[in-house]
Amino acid sequence: MAGRILIVDDVATNRIMLKVRLTGACYHVSQAGTGADALEIAKKENPDLIILSHELPDMSGDAVCAQLQKDPLTRDCPVVMSITCNSAEARIAALRAGAQDYLPKPLDEMTLLARVRSLLRARETENELRLRDDTSRELGFAEIASDFIKPANVALIAPGGDAVSWKAALASVDSRHNIRVIAPENALSWPAPAREEPKGSDTGKAPDVFVISGDLTRQDEGLRLLSELRSRPATRHAGIIMVLREGAPQQAVIALDLGANDLVTGGFTPEELKIRIDALVTRKRRSDQLRNSVRDRLRLAMQDSLTGLYNRRYAFTHLTRISEHSRTSGHSFAVMMLDIDRFKQVNDTWGHQVGDQVLCAVAHRLRDNLRDVDLIARIGGEEFLVAMPDTTMDQARGAAERLRRLVEEIPIVPAPGMEPIHVTLSIGVSMGPGGQGNQQHPEGLLQQADQALYASKNMGRNTVSFCRSAA
């Protein structure tokens, strides 16, 4: 998972050492030695993450973070504050200024890289949701987002009477959320979310946020509970804060890689936990709002009724968004045109009902073997479009060959007792370059992919071809 990271530290040695660690993990790194330089570079380069020293020569890290929050161009960029004085006051000040987390100096490499991975995963998910929401807005199928963040249901899970103590401590700092204590054995009892829920009803719903001790009745049992919560449909998108024992970096790394949104270590501070809960609830509400917008407003208007894939209208509009994102991110993307070979013979031999079943089976294979961020649509009778953001040519070639083999090697059985039907795909691929060099209009990329598809047909079908400019 590549990402662009800005390191801000007035000590050149610190910047160099941190850059070596991050470039070794294949991240793209920029550097700044002052707060003013950091603000300028952040506006210009739009990094995916900023690692910001609390001590700078011209202003404090808190002031830089506050300035980043005020600017619409940088306010969504996550910030990790590196602090020398690991006191409760310093930690709370960093979080209040808008930092997603803090790490005490000297930085622990394992914990740092785990936190970077966690924040970049969250940013990638939010960017994709925003990209899809922008598409729906352009097509007139989204409502104006509300700035109001309603109180959340927060569940506290800890051994013995710790959770009761947490609840009392949070009440002392005037938390506005609905906080309840849940026994560890009841944490996985939530039913799957209903397709339609009465407005204003929270009955039977899983909590919005879990605060879980890393050690429950046994050491690291909270980590196992975290893994289970992330695997269940009812709690997959819940916010999760882990309260971990001090001096256990490996526990922190595992928690972040298992999907914890946030960590509290080094002692329980009610004010700090309150700030973290508030920030996590805000992020979750916005993500839920974006996710629901995509799910509800586009399902009927933008999907192909037969296969459940996106239709032509949505696909071409969203492809423009992917192209714009490519110019900003600097990453290339791939466009594929896929066509079922000799599909007319399927309809002529078995009838249109069986032909529809074949179309659905192919569509499901394509959808199940692409990433969540990839666009897949049915744009014609037996023709499909795939667009893969942040994709190199080699990755596109591998994906296209994988899809071709999946369709060729496994025959389709439309109904029990029916003869298996063997079909193949011809695929044409074009590439959109990233950065400002991407001047190719999406229509041109579609035309190039279509020409490459025509070349695959001429070469005997069941083949992947790239347009000449891409190859």
Tab-separated table of C-alpha atoms in Angstrom:
chain	number	residue	atom	x	y	z
A	1	MET	CA	0.000	0.000	0.000
A	2	ALA	CA	1.996	2.967	-1.262
A	3	GLY	CA	1.374	6.410	0.181
A	4	ARG	CA	2.855	9.894	0.264
A	5	ILE	CA	4.128	10.942	3.683
A	6	LEU	CA	5.379	14.363	4.784
A	7	ILE	CA	7.941	14.370	7.624
A	8	VAL	CA	8.125	17.627	9.582
A	9	ASP	CA	11.024	17.932	12.044
A	10	ASP	CA	13.583	20.696	12.653
A	11	VAL	CA	16.361	18.151	13.297
A	12	ALA	CA	17.788	16.951	9.976
A	13	THR	CA	19.081	13.708	11.511
A	14	ASN	CA	15.568	12.813	12.708
A	15	ARG	CA	14.142	13.477	9.240
A	16	ILE	CA	16.794	11.387	7.515
A	17	MET	CA	16.418	8.427	9.870
A	18	LEU	CA	12.642	8.480	9.552
A	19	LYS	CA	12.830	8.799	5.772
A	20	VAL	CA	15.077	5.729	5.590
A	21	ARG	CA	12.552	3.701	7.616
A	22	LEU	CA	9.585	4.803	5.504
A	23	THR	CA	11.221	4.550	2.074
A	24	GLY	CA	12.361	1.076	3.094
A	25	ALA	CA	8.661	0.262	3.443
A	26	CYS	CA	8.036	1.695	-0.072
A	27	TYR	CA	6.404	4.987	0.958
A	28	HIS	CA	7.066	8.221	-0.928
A	29	VAL	CA	8.532	10.754	1.510
A	30	SER	CA	8.804	14.551	1.531
A	31	GLN	CA	10.504	16.611	4.225
A	32	ALA	CA	10.088	19.990	5.938
A	33	GLY	CA	12.095	21.623	8.712
A	34	THR	CA	9.670	24.355	9.771
A	35	GLY	CA	5.961	24.760	10.299
A	36	ALA	CA	5.670	27.295	7.473
A	37	ASP	CA	7.380	24.934	5.016
A	38	ALA	CA	5.135	22.102	6.181
A	39	LEU	CA	1.969	24.110	5.487
A	40	GLU	CA	3.207	25.094	2.024
A	41	ILE	CA	4.249	21.561	1.057
A	42	ALA	CA	0.991	20.102	2.408
A	43	LYS	CA	-1.052	22.422	0.175
A	44	LYS	CA	1.123	21.734	-2.848
A	45	GLU	CA	1.616	17.969	-2.584
A	46	ASN	CA	-1.561	16.855	-0.744
A	47	PRO	CA	0.195	14.079	1.230
A	48	ASP	CA	-1.680	11.052	2.531
A	49	LEU	CA	-0.167	11.407	6.017
A	50	ILE	CA	1.910	13.934	7.968
A	51	ILE	CA	4.311	12.960	10.756
A	52	LEU	CA	4.714	16.205	12.654
A	53	SER	CA	7.198	17.054	15.404
A	54	HIS	CA	5.702	18.946	18.320
A	55	GLU	CA	8.833	21.137	18.593
A	56	LEU	CA	9.532	23.379	15.581
A	57	PRO	CA	11.582	26.580	15.353
A	58	ASP	CA	8.831	28.889	14.079
A	59	MET	CA	5.651	27.488	15.644
A	60	SER	CA	4.477	24.545	17.710
A	61	GLY	CA	3.249	21.317	16.165
A	62	ASP	CA	-0.158	22.015	17.707
A	63	ALA	CA	-0.316	25.333	15.827
A	64	VAL	CA	0.646	23.657	12.555
A	65	CYS	CA	-1.998	21.007	13.084
A	66	ALA	CA	-4.623	23.660	13.822
A	67	GLN	CA	-3.700	25.518	10.599
A	68	LEU	CA	-3.987	22.289	8.613
A	69	GLN	CA	-7.463	21.735	10.069
A	70	LYS	CA	-8.626	25.212	9.005
A	71	ASP	CA	-7.597	24.842	5.356
A	72	PRO	CA	-10.093	22.896	3.162
A	73	LEU	CA	-7.160	21.606	1.086
A	74	THR	CA	-5.439	19.933	4.050
A	75	ARG	CA	-8.031	19.377	6.776
A	76	ASP	CA	-8.675	15.745	5.796
A	77	CYS	CA	-4.984	14.783	5.918
A	78	PRO	CA	-4.272	12.623	9.012
A	79	VAL	CA	-1.508	13.828	11.318
A	80	VAL	CA	0.636	11.819	13.732
A	81	MET	CA	2.354	14.075	16.295
A	82	SER	CA	5.785	13.033	17.562
A	83	ILE	CA	6.255	14.398	21.083
A	84	THR	CA	9.252	14.567	23.413
A	85	CYS	CA	7.265	15.127	26.599
A	86	ASN	CA	4.899	12.167	26.871
A	87	SER	CA	2.622	13.788	29.445
A	88	ALA	CA	-1.165	13.658	29.582
A	89	GLU	CA	-1.290	17.404	28.899
A	90	ALA	CA	0.883	17.134	25.766
A	91	ARG	CA	-1.102	14.188	24.452
A	92	ILE	CA	-4.462	15.883	24.990
A	93	ALA	CA	-3.212	19.137	23.413
A	94	ALA	CA	-2.111	17.238	20.291
A	95	LEU	CA	-5.463	15.481	19.966
A	96	ARG	CA	-7.393	18.704	20.537
A	97	ALA	CA	-5.372	20.391	17.791
A	98	GLY	CA	-6.586	17.736	15.366
A	99	ALA	CA	-3.873	15.069	15.374
A	100	GLN	CA	-5.135	11.522	14.881
A	101	ASP	CA	-2.460	10.155	17.181
A	102	TYR	CA	0.786	10.941	18.949
A	103	LEU	CA	3.953	8.880	19.295
A	104	PRO	CA	6.634	9.553	21.921
A	105	LYS	CA	10.206	10.169	20.790
A	106	PRO	CA	12.324	8.260	20.017
A	107	LEU	CA	9.836	6.660	17.633
A	108	ASP	CA	9.420	2.896	17.869
A	109	GLU	CA	9.734	1.610	14.293
A	110	MET	CA	7.232	-1.256	14.582
A	111	THR	CA	4.563	0.919	16.191
A	112	LEU	CA	5.165	3.762	13.730
A	113	LEU	CA	4.804	1.559	10.656
A	114	ALA	CA	1.697	-0.117	12.066
A	115	ARG	CA	0.111	3.290	12.748
A	116	VAL	CA	1.027	4.476	9.252
A	117	ARG	CA	-0.579	1.390	7.704
A	118	SER	CA	-3.722	1.859	9.788
A	119	LEU	CA	-4.166	5.553	8.951
A	120	LEU	CA	-3.462	5.073	5.251
A	121	ARG	CA	-5.989	2.233	5.048
A	122	ALA	CA	-8.608	4.476	6.627
A	123	ARG	CA	-7.738	7.373	4.311
A	124	GLU	CA	-7.875	5.148	1.221
A	125	THR	CA	-11.325	3.889	2.223
A	126	GLU	CA	-12.615	7.402	2.877
A	127	ASN	CA	-11.169	8.708	-0.399
A	128	GLU	CA	-12.894	5.933	-2.327
A	129	LEU	CA	-16.210	6.628	-0.587
A	130	ARG	CA	-15.850	10.341	-1.348
A	131	LEU	CA	-15.011	9.561	-4.967
A	132	ARG	CA	-18.168	7.505	-5.361
A	133	ASP	CA	-20.256	10.060	-3.470
A	134	ASP	CA	-18.987	12.852	-5.750
A	135	THR	CA	-20.122	10.774	-8.719
A	136	SER	CA	-23.619	10.363	-7.280
A	137	ARG	CA	-23.823	14.089	-6.536
A	138	GLU	CA	-22.872	14.958	-10.085
A	139	LEU	CA	-25.658	12.716	-11.307
A	140	GLY	CA	-28.145	14.292	-8.891
A	141	PHE	CA	-28.677	11.313	-6.583
A	142	ALA	CA	-27.212	12.600	-3.305
A	143	GLU	CA	-28.527	14.880	-0.634
A	144	ILE	CA	-26.532	17.680	0.972
A	145	ALA	CA	-24.512	16.282	3.863
A	146	SER	CA	-25.433	17.391	7.362
A	147	ASP	CA	-22.796	18.748	9.747
A	148	PHE	CA	-24.763	17.497	12.745
A	149	ILE	CA	-23.167	14.483	14.414
A	150	LYS	CA	-25.685	12.776	16.670
A	151	PRO	CA	-24.644	11.029	19.908
A	152	ALA	CA	-23.363	7.499	19.499
A	153	ASN	CA	-23.806	4.233	21.380
A	154	VAL	CA	-20.471	3.354	23.015
A	155	ALA	CA	-19.770	-0.068	24.561
A	156	LEU	CA	-17.073	-0.533	27.217
A	157	ILE	CA	-15.564	-4.009	27.552
A	158	ALA	CA	-12.979	-4.693	30.242
A	159	PRO	CA	-12.217	-7.298	32.951
A	160	GLY	CA	-13.691	-7.151	36.425
A	161	GLY	CA	-14.962	-3.743	37.456
A	162	ASP	CA	-12.663	-1.800	35.105
A	163	ALA	CA	-15.431	-1.050	32.605
A	164	VAL	CA	-17.663	0.352	35.365
A	165	SER	CA	-14.772	2.595	36.465
A	166	TRP	CA	-14.270	3.741	32.854
A	167	LYS	CA	-17.937	4.658	32.581
A	168	ALA	CA	-17.830	6.704	35.776
A	169	ALA	CA	-14.641	8.447	34.626
A	170	LEU	CA	-16.185	9.355	31.239
A	171	ALA	CA	-19.270	10.705	32.993
A	172	SER	CA	-16.996	13.039	34.949
A	173	VAL	CA	-15.813	14.696	31.710
A	174	ASP	CA	-19.365	15.107	30.405
A	175	SER	CA	-19.336	12.702	27.469
A	176	ARG	CA	-22.451	13.278	25.346
A	177	HIS	CA	-22.665	9.715	24.091
A	178	ASN	CA	-24.776	6.796	25.341
A	179	ILE	CA	-22.236	4.704	27.248
A	180	ARG	CA	-22.895	1.206	28.545
A	181	VAL	CA	-20.862	-1.647	29.963
A	182	ILE	CA	-20.968	-4.957	28.088
A	183	ALA	CA	-19.679	-8.301	29.304
A	184	PRO	CA	-17.032	-9.809	26.996
A	185	GLU	CA	-19.175	-12.904	26.411
A	186	ASN	CA	-22.002	-10.728	25.021
A	187	ALA	CA	-19.880	-8.635	22.667
A	188	LEU	CA	-20.546	-10.849	19.630
A	189	SER	CA	-24.296	-11.323	20.089
A	190	TRP	CA	-25.424	-8.594	17.668
A	191	PRO	CA	-27.622	-9.680	14.776
A	192	ALA	CA	-26.729	-8.782	11.202
A	193	PRO	CA	-27.971	-5.286	10.287
A	194	ALA	CA	-31.435	-5.221	8.736
A	195	ARG	CA	-31.841	-3.908	5.202
A	196	GLU	CA	-34.422	-1.377	6.381
A	197	GLU	CA	-34.408	0.023	9.934
A	198	PRO	CA	-37.055	2.338	11.429
A	199	LYS	CA	-35.782	5.891	11.584
A	200	GLY	CA	-34.573	6.859	15.043
A	201	SER	CA	-34.613	3.281	16.281
A	202	ASP	CA	-31.473	1.877	17.949
A	203	THR	CA	-33.168	-1.246	19.279
A	204	GLY	CA	-30.990	-4.298	18.770
A	205	LYS	CA	-28.314	-2.360	16.894
A	206	ALA	CA	-24.657	-2.975	17.527
A	207	PRO	CA	-22.740	-0.156	19.245
A	208	ASP	CA	-21.194	2.530	17.057
A	209	VAL	CA	-17.953	2.400	19.046
A	210	PHE	CA	-16.323	-0.295	21.193
A	211	VAL	CA	-13.689	0.519	23.827
A	212	ILE	CA	-11.952	-2.759	24.639
A	213	SER	CA	-9.203	-3.729	27.031
A	214	GLY	CA	-6.425	-5.641	25.304
A	215	ASP	CA	-6.405	-8.112	28.217
A	216	LEU	CA	-9.741	-9.510	29.391
A	217	THR	CA	-9.994	-12.728	31.396
A	218	ARG	CA	-6.787	-13.789	29.634
A	219	GLN	CA	-3.856	-11.853	28.212
A	220	ASP	CA	-4.466	-10.581	24.652
A	221	GLU	CA	-8.042	-11.879	24.725
A	222	GLY	CA	-9.199	-8.394	23.707
A	223	LEU	CA	-7.200	-8.715	20.492
A	224	ARG	CA	-9.041	-11.911	19.629
A	225	LEU	CA	-12.345	-10.132	20.288
A	226	LEU	CA	-11.221	-7.292	18.002
A	227	SER	CA	-10.558	-9.769	15.203
A	228	GLU	CA	-13.997	-11.342	15.636
A	229	LEU	CA	-15.770	-7.964	15.627
A	230	ARG	CA	-14.076	-7.011	12.363
A	231	SER	CA	-15.233	-10.275	10.755
A	232	ARG	CA	-18.956	-9.904	11.648
A	233	PRO	CA	-21.351	-7.966	9.353
A	234	ALA	CA	-23.045	-6.228	12.300
A	235	THR	CA	-19.792	-4.780	13.677
A	236	ARG	CA	-17.492	-4.663	10.640
A	237	HIS	CA	-17.714	-0.876	10.350
A	238	ALA	CA	-17.846	-0.093	14.075
A	239	GLY	CA	-15.219	2.176	15.582
A	240	ILE	CA	-12.875	0.282	17.899
A	241	ILE	CA	-10.518	1.785	20.481
A	242	MET	CA	-8.154	-0.594	22.247
A	243	VAL	CA	-6.894	0.187	25.767
A	244	LEU	CA	-3.500	-1.525	25.993
A	245	ARG	CA	-0.979	-2.121	28.741
A	246	GLU	CA	2.064	0.135	28.789
A	247	GLY	CA	5.363	-1.130	27.418
A	248	ALA	CA	3.838	-3.662	24.997
A	249	PRO	CA	4.584	-2.372	21.468
A	250	GLN	CA	3.912	-5.773	19.914
A	251	GLN	CA	0.372	-5.700	21.305
A	252	ALA	CA	-0.144	-2.241	19.770
A	253	VAL	CA	1.152	-3.395	16.371
A	254	ILE	CA	-1.133	-6.440	16.343
A	255	ALA	CA	-4.144	-4.343	17.386
A	256	LEU	CA	-3.626	-1.837	14.564
A	257	ASP	CA	-3.060	-4.527	11.952
A	258	LEU	CA	-6.210	-6.363	13.097
A	259	GLY	CA	-8.246	-3.233	12.444
A	260	ALA	CA	-8.286	-1.120	15.607
A	261	ASN	CA	-9.104	2.494	14.738
A	262	ASP	CA	-7.341	3.943	17.751
A	263	LEU	CA	-5.221	3.023	20.768
A	264	VAL	CA	-4.945	4.261	24.350
A	265	THR	CA	-1.712	3.285	26.101
A	266	GLY	CA	0.279	4.491	29.060
A	267	GLY	CA	-2.578	4.823	31.515
A	268	PHE	CA	-6.273	5.620	31.301
A	269	THR	CA	-7.026	9.346	31.030
A	270	PRO	CA	-10.770	10.153	30.803
A	271	GLU	CA	-10.249	13.432	28.916
A	272	GLU	CA	-8.023	11.751	26.317
A	273	LEU	CA	-10.448	8.876	25.831
A	274	LYS	CA	-13.353	11.339	25.474
A	275	ILE	CA	-11.511	13.248	22.720
A	276	ARG	CA	-10.647	10.011	20.909
A	277	ILE	CA	-14.244	8.768	21.113
A	278	ASP	CA	-15.617	12.090	19.821
A	279	ALA	CA	-13.171	12.135	16.892
A	280	LEU	CA	-13.849	8.500	16.025
A	281	VAL	CA	-17.626	8.996	16.172
A	282	THR	CA	-17.345	11.983	13.822
A	283	ARG	CA	-15.259	10.002	11.318
A	284	LYS	CA	-17.566	7.003	11.549
A	285	ARG	CA	-20.733	9.060	11.052
A	286	ARG	CA	-19.272	10.669	7.951
A	287	SER	CA	-18.097	7.330	6.566
A	288	ASP	CA	-21.502	5.784	7.263
A	289	GLN	CA	-23.194	8.717	5.563
A	290	LEU	CA	-21.004	8.330	2.480
A	291	ARG	CA	-21.427	4.549	2.464
A	292	ASN	CA	-25.211	4.789	2.764
A	293	SER	CA	-25.330	7.425	0.043
A	294	VAL	CA	-23.520	5.142	-2.353
A	295	ARG	CA	-25.574	2.106	-1.355
A	296	ASP	CA	-29.041	3.619	-1.287
A	297	ARG	CA	-29.056	6.356	-3.903
A	298	LEU	CA	-27.149	4.532	-6.586
A	299	ARG	CA	-28.481	1.029	-6.190
A	300	LEU	CA	-31.618	1.446	-8.294
A	301	ALA	CA	-30.671	4.316	-10.573
A	302	MET	CA	-27.096	3.315	-11.349
A	303	GLN	CA	-27.073	-0.481	-11.431
A	304	ASP	CA	-27.743	-2.921	-14.228
A	305	SER	CA	-30.961	-4.702	-13.308
A	306	LEU	CA	-29.834	-8.112	-14.592
A	307	THR	CA	-26.315	-8.504	-13.193
A	308	GLY	CA	-26.328	-6.051	-10.280
A	309	LEU	CA	-23.204	-4.363	-11.664
A	310	TYR	CA	-23.027	-0.642	-12.334
A	311	ASN	CA	-24.575	0.418	-15.612
A	312	ARG	CA	-23.163	2.402	-18.523
A	313	ARG	CA	-24.292	5.805	-17.265
A	314	TYR	CA	-22.658	5.463	-13.862
A	315	ALA	CA	-19.523	3.829	-15.241
A	316	PHE	CA	-18.651	6.590	-17.689
A	317	THR	CA	-19.257	9.301	-15.085
A	318	HIS	CA	-17.212	7.508	-12.422
A	319	LEU	CA	-14.402	6.863	-14.905
A	320	THR	CA	-14.014	10.640	-15.198
A	321	ARG	CA	-13.638	10.811	-11.417
A	322	ILE	CA	-10.983	8.097	-11.470
A	323	SER	CA	-9.092	10.026	-14.148
A	324	GLU	CA	-9.237	13.230	-12.073
A	325	HIS	CA	-8.049	11.328	-8.999
A	326	SER	CA	-5.146	9.965	-11.063
A	327	ARG	CA	-4.001	13.469	-11.964
A	328	THR	CA	-4.013	14.454	-8.285
A	329	SER	CA	-2.463	11.271	-6.859
A	330	GLY	CA	0.139	10.771	-9.579
A	331	HIS	CA	-0.817	7.087	-9.892
A	332	SER	CA	-1.714	5.455	-13.206
A	333	PHE	CA	-4.969	3.549	-13.747
A	334	ALA	CA	-6.202	0.845	-16.101
A	335	VAL	CA	-9.306	0.644	-18.305
A	336	MET	CA	-10.483	-2.747	-19.598
A	337	MET	CA	-13.155	-3.669	-22.122
A	338	LEU	CA	-14.272	-7.306	-21.766
A	339	ASP	CA	-16.543	-9.201	-24.154
A	340	ILE	CA	-17.942	-12.746	-23.915
A	341	ASP	CA	-16.844	-14.582	-27.054
A	342	ARG	CA	-19.538	-15.931	-29.387
A	343	PHE	CA	-22.289	-15.084	-26.941
A	344	LYS	CA	-24.915	-15.104	-29.719
A	345	GLN	CA	-24.342	-18.858	-30.047
A	346	VAL	CA	-25.230	-19.275	-26.357
A	347	ASN	CA	-28.561	-17.505	-26.876
A	348	ASP	CA	-29.264	-19.359	-30.125
A	349	THR	CA	-28.444	-22.762	-28.608
A	350	TRP	CA	-29.942	-22.568	-25.109
A	351	GLY	CA	-32.245	-19.553	-25.249
A	352	HIS	CA	-32.131	-16.057	-23.794
A	353	GLN	CA	-33.004	-17.154	-20.250
A	354	VAL	CA	-29.908	-19.332	-20.102
A	355	GLY	CA	-27.966	-16.546	-21.777
A	356	ASP	CA	-28.976	-14.216	-18.943
A	357	GLN	CA	-27.770	-16.775	-16.404
A	358	VAL	CA	-24.418	-16.958	-18.179
A	359	LEU	CA	-24.139	-13.160	-18.106
A	360	CYS	CA	-24.851	-13.135	-14.363
A	361	ALA	CA	-22.334	-15.899	-13.693
A	362	VAL	CA	-19.592	-14.056	-15.577
A	363	ALA	CA	-20.495	-10.805	-13.810
A	364	HIS	CA	-20.228	-12.479	-10.396
A	365	ARG	CA	-16.817	-13.938	-11.230
A	366	LEU	CA	-15.525	-10.560	-12.318
A	367	ARG	CA	-16.911	-8.814	-9.238
A	368	ASP	CA	-15.610	-11.446	-6.803
A	369	ASN	CA	-12.090	-11.276	-8.214
A	370	LEU	CA	-11.525	-7.522	-8.275
A	371	ARG	CA	-10.752	-5.073	-5.489
A	372	ASP	CA	-13.448	-3.068	-3.738
A	373	VAL	CA	-11.987	0.120	-5.204
A	374	ASP	CA	-12.232	-1.167	-8.787
A	375	LEU	CA	-15.139	-0.135	-10.982
A	376	ILE	CA	-16.958	-2.904	-12.824
A	377	ALA	CA	-19.974	-2.294	-15.047
A	378	ARG	CA	-22.059	-3.909	-17.755
A	379	ILE	CA	-22.127	-1.442	-20.632
A	380	GLY	CA	-23.684	-3.545	-23.390
A	381	GLY	CA	-25.333	-6.880	-24.087
A	382	GLU	CA	-22.320	-9.081	-23.296
A	383	GLU	CA	-19.751	-6.326	-22.832
A	384	PHE	CA	-18.243	-5.221	-19.530
A	385	LEU	CA	-16.036	-2.339	-18.418
A	386	VAL	CA	-13.456	-2.518	-15.624
A	387	ALA	CA	-11.514	0.502	-14.339
A	388	MET	CA	-8.727	-0.049	-11.803
A	389	PRO	CA	-7.416	3.054	-9.994
A	390	ASP	CA	-3.834	3.183	-8.671
A	391	THR	CA	-2.748	0.358	-10.975
A	392	THR	CA	0.456	-0.203	-12.936
A	393	MET	CA	0.629	-1.863	-16.345
A	394	ASP	CA	2.035	-5.071	-14.875
A	395	GLN	CA	-0.753	-5.175	-12.290
A	396	ALA	CA	-3.356	-4.575	-15.006
A	397	ARG	CA	-1.888	-7.329	-17.150
A	398	GLY	CA	-1.957	-9.769	-14.251
A	399	ALA	CA	-5.546	-8.863	-13.356
A	400	ALA	CA	-6.759	-9.179	-16.962
A	401	GLU	CA	-5.121	-12.587	-17.404
A	402	ARG	CA	-6.567	-13.756	-14.083
A	403	LEU	CA	-10.099	-12.760	-15.129
A	404	ARG	CA	-9.694	-14.387	-18.519
A	405	ARG	CA	-8.567	-17.680	-16.936
A	406	LEU	CA	-11.368	-17.630	-14.345
A	407	VAL	CA	-13.972	-17.533	-17.079
A	408	GLU	CA	-12.207	-19.998	-19.404
A	409	GLU	CA	-11.278	-22.698	-16.889
A	410	ILE	CA	-14.559	-23.091	-14.981
A	411	PRO	CA	-17.639	-23.970	-17.072
A	412	ILE	CA	-20.978	-22.412	-16.154
A	413	VAL	CA	-23.851	-24.666	-15.079
A	414	PRO	CA	-27.043	-22.577	-15.466
A	415	ALA	CA	-29.235	-25.069	-13.599
A	416	PRO	CA	-28.883	-28.510	-11.950
A	417	GLY	CA	-28.810	-31.271	-14.534
A	418	MET	CA	-27.978	-28.937	-17.419
A	419	GLU	CA	-24.968	-29.413	-19.621
A	420	PRO	CA	-22.032	-27.163	-18.578
A	421	ILE	CA	-21.496	-24.196	-20.871
A	422	HIS	CA	-17.954	-23.164	-21.737
A	423	VAL	CA	-17.413	-19.489	-22.513
A	424	THR	CA	-14.332	-17.304	-22.866
A	425	LEU	CA	-13.494	-13.608	-22.651
A	426	SER	CA	-11.638	-11.302	-24.993
A	427	ILE	CA	-10.120	-8.321	-23.187
A	428	GLY	CA	-8.680	-5.010	-24.348
A	429	VAL	CA	-6.704	-2.767	-21.988
A	430	SER	CA	-5.594	0.866	-22.065
A	431	MET	CA	-3.634	2.792	-19.427
A	432	GLY	CA	-4.223	6.278	-18.049
A	433	PRO	CA	-0.949	7.866	-16.849
A	434	GLY	CA	-0.898	9.520	-13.437
A	435	GLY	CA	-0.057	13.089	-12.535
A	436	GLN	CA	-0.293	16.133	-14.752
A	437	GLY	CA	0.872	13.970	-17.669
A	438	ASN	CA	-2.589	12.442	-17.706
A	439	GLN	CA	-4.124	14.594	-20.411
A	440	GLN	CA	-5.967	11.665	-21.990
A	441	HIS	CA	-9.753	12.112	-21.843
A	442	PRO	CA	-11.621	9.051	-20.545
A	443	GLU	CA	-13.444	8.729	-23.874
A	444	GLY	CA	-10.072	8.333	-25.567
A	445	LEU	CA	-9.054	5.622	-23.120
A	446	LEU	CA	-12.325	3.800	-23.759
A	447	GLN	CA	-11.726	3.996	-27.489
A	448	GLN	CA	-8.190	2.658	-27.071
A	449	ALA	CA	-9.431	-0.211	-24.878
A	450	ASP	CA	-12.116	-0.981	-27.460
A	451	GLN	CA	-9.504	-1.085	-30.222
A	452	ALA	CA	-7.400	-3.440	-28.107
A	453	LEU	CA	-10.500	-5.612	-27.582
A	454	TYR	CA	-11.000	-5.715	-31.364
A	455	ALA	CA	-7.370	-6.847	-31.692
A	456	SER	CA	-8.027	-9.680	-29.201
A	457	LYS	CA	-10.987	-10.809	-31.313
A	458	ASN	CA	-8.849	-10.789	-34.454
A	459	MET	CA	-6.173	-12.891	-32.743
A	460	GLY	CA	-8.635	-15.717	-32.173
A	461	ARG	CA	-10.500	-14.534	-29.053
A	462	ASN	CA	-9.853	-15.627	-25.427
A	463	THR	CA	-6.913	-13.204	-25.400
A	464	VAL	CA	-5.728	-10.070	-23.578
A	465	SER	CA	-4.431	-7.192	-25.701
A	466	PHE	CA	-3.073	-3.766	-24.758
A	467	CYS	CA	-3.447	-0.688	-26.915
A	468	ARG	CA	-0.189	0.301	-28.594
A	469	SER	CA	0.402	3.400	-26.475
A	470	ALA	CA	0.106	1.307	-23.285
A	471	ALA	CA	2.150	-1.644	-24.522
